[in-house]
Amino acid sequence: MKNYQCILTLLCLFTFLTISNAYPQDKKISLSGQVKDARNKLTLPYANIIIKKASDAKFSDGTISDEQGRFVMKDVNPGNYQLQISLVGYLPFQKDITIGTLSPFIDLGIVELIEAAQTLQTVNIEGSNKDGLSTKLDKKTFDLSKNTSQLGGSVLQAMQNLPGISIQDGKVQLRGNNKIAVLIDGKQNAIT
């Protein structure tokens, strides 16, 4: 009876070892590198690094580079991928990579990005001295021709959008006080 149990235990152990060797556990790989400028060799922080499966171009993993331009992606499954690195102001970088199981750590080395030079044709800067508001001791003057949001609206609508002006019960109020005079083109109006 003891021989039978011993043989059965050895047979189970042998079967387990055979199955575990036939179906090895998926090894997870760490992928790293550094991103630099191709022209002046300065490190590029906060670059976007992603890998996509080569077979169907689906997103697999991603990270960003740190202040020294270094990045690390942990727990990447072995397989064929497309590495994509992008940063605003630089041309996107793409490279096909194969990740195997021989080493648990793969260093891609230095990846250099080329600056995307764009030339502006013309830059025109225009300014105006008047902002549509004039303040004197006895009055405030608003010029609605300078206010593009009020083009095509009525005077009443324009007054409702002025700071401190409200209209309640058909009366124009300035900060809650209805004892004001409204002049349109320098003349008193029935609005008051």
Coordinates of N, CA, C and O in Angstrom, one line a residue, residues 31 35 47-54 56-65 71 73 81-87 91-97 108 111 113:
L31 N 10.8 47.7 -20.1 CA 11.3 48.4 -21.3 C 11.7 49.8 -20.9 O 10.9 50.5 -20.2
V35 N 14.9 59.9 -23.9 CA 14.5 60.8 -25.0 C 15.3 62.1 -25.0 O 15.4 62.7 -24.0
A47 N 7.8 63.6 -22.6 CA 7.5 63.1 -23.9 C 6.5 61.9 -23.7 O 6.6 61.2 -22.7
N48 N 5.6 61.7 -24.6 CA 4.6 60.6 -24.5 C 5.2 59.4 -25.2 O 5.6 59.5 -26.4
I49 N 5.3 58.3 -24.5 CA 5.8 57.0 -25.1 C 4.7 56.0 -25.0 O 4.2 55.7 -23.9
I50 N 4.3 55.4 -26.1 CA 3.3 54.3 -26.1 C 3.8 53.2 -27.0 O 4.7 53.4 -27.9
I51 N 3.3 52.0 -26.7 CA 3.6 50.8 -27.5 C 2.2 50.3 -27.9 O 1.3 50.2 -27.1
K52 N 2.2 49.9 -29.2 CA 1.0 49.3 -29.8 C 1.3 47.9 -30.3 O 2.4 47.7 -30.8
K53 N 0.4 47.0 -30.2 CA 0.6 45.7 -30.8 C 0.8 45.8 -32.3 O 0.0 46.5 -33.0
A54 N 1.8 45.1 -32.8 CA 2.1 45.2 -34.3 C 1.0 44.6 -35.1 O 0.7 45.0 -36.2
D56 N -2.4 44.3 -34.6 CA -3.7 45.0 -34.8 C -3.6 46.5 -34.4 O -4.7 47.2 -34.5
A57 N -2.5 47.0 -34.1 CA -2.2 48.4 -33.8 C -3.1 48.9 -32.6 O -3.4 50.1 -32.5
K58 N -3.4 48.0 -31.7 CA -4.1 48.4 -30.5 C -3.2 48.8 -29.4 O -2.1 48.3 -29.3
F59 N -3.6 49.8 -28.6 CA -2.8 50.4 -27.5 C -2.5 49.3 -26.5 O -3.4 48.5 -26.1
S60 N -1.2 49.1 -26.1 CA -0.8 48.1 -25.2 C -0.4 48.7 -23.8 O -0.8 48.3 -22.8
D61 N 0.5 49.7 -23.9 CA 1.0 50.4 -22.7 C 1.5 51.7 -23.0 O 1.8 52.0 -24.2
G62 N 1.7 52.6 -22.0 CA 2.2 53.9 -22.3 C 2.7 54.6 -21.0 O 2.4 54.1 -19.9
T63 N 3.6 55.6 -21.2 CA 4.1 56.3 -20.1 C 4.6 57.7 -20.6 O 4.5 58.0 -21.8
I64 N 5.2 58.5 -19.7 CA 5.8 59.7 -20.1 C 7.3 59.7 -19.6 O 7.6 59.0 -18.6
S65 N 8.1 60.5 -20.2 CA 9.5 60.6 -19.7 C 9.6 61.5 -18.5 O 8.8 62.5 -18.4
F71 N 12.5 57.0 -19.4 CA 11.2 56.3 -19.2 C 11.4 54.9 -18.9 O 12.4 54.3 -19.3
M73 N 8.8 51.3 -18.8 CA 7.5 50.6 -18.9 C 7.7 49.2 -18.3 O 8.5 48.4 -18.8
Y81 N 5.8 44.8 -31.2 CA 5.1 46.1 -30.9 C 5.7 47.2 -31.8 O 6.7 47.0 -32.5
Q82 N 4.9 48.3 -31.9 CA 5.3 49.5 -32.5 C 5.5 50.5 -31.4 O 4.5 50.9 -30.7
L83 N 6.7 51.0 -31.3 CA 7.0 52.1 -30.3 C 6.7 53.4 -30.9 O 7.2 53.7 -32.1
Q84 N 6.0 54.3 -30.2 CA 5.7 55.6 -30.7 C 6.1 56.6 -29.6 O 5.6 56.5 -28.5
I85 N 6.9 57.6 -30.0 CA 7.2 58.7 -29.0 C 6.9 60.0 -29.7 O 7.2 60.3 -30.8
S86 N 6.2 60.9 -28.9 CA 5.7 62.2 -29.4 C 5.9 63.2 -28.4 O 5.8 62.9 -27.2
L87 N 6.1 64.4 -28.8 CA 6.3 65.6 -28.0 C 5.9 66.8 -28.8 O 6.3 66.9 -30.0
L91 N 8.9 66.1 -34.4 CA 8.3 65.1 -35.3 C 8.1 63.8 -34.5 O 8.9 63.4 -33.7
P92 N 6.9 63.1 -34.7 CA 6.7 61.8 -34.0 C 7.8 60.8 -34.4 O 8.2 60.7 -35.6
F93 N 8.2 59.9 -33.5 CA 9.1 58.9 -33.7 C 8.4 57.5 -33.7 O 7.6 57.3 -32.8
Q94 N 8.7 56.7 -34.7 CA 8.1 55.3 -34.7 C 9.1 54.3 -35.0 O 10.0 54.5 -35.8
K95 N 9.0 53.1 -34.3 CA 10.0 52.1 -34.5 C 9.3 50.8 -34.1 O 8.6 50.7 -33.1
D96 N 9.5 49.7 -35.0 CA 9.0 48.4 -34.7 C 10.0 47.7 -33.8 O 11.2 47.7 -34.0
I97 N 9.5 47.1 -32.7 CA 10.4 46.4 -31.7 C 9.8 45.0 -31.4 O 8.6 44.8 -31.5
L108 N 16.3 50.5 -24.6 CA 16.3 51.0 -26.0 C 17.4 52.0 -26.2 O 17.6 52.4 -27.4
V111 N 16.8 57.7 -27.6 CA 15.9 57.9 -28.8 C 15.9 59.5 -29.0 O 15.6 60.2 -28.1
L113 N 14.7 62.8 -30.9 CA 13.5 63.4 -31.7 C 14.0 64.6 -32.5 O 14.9 65.4 -32.0

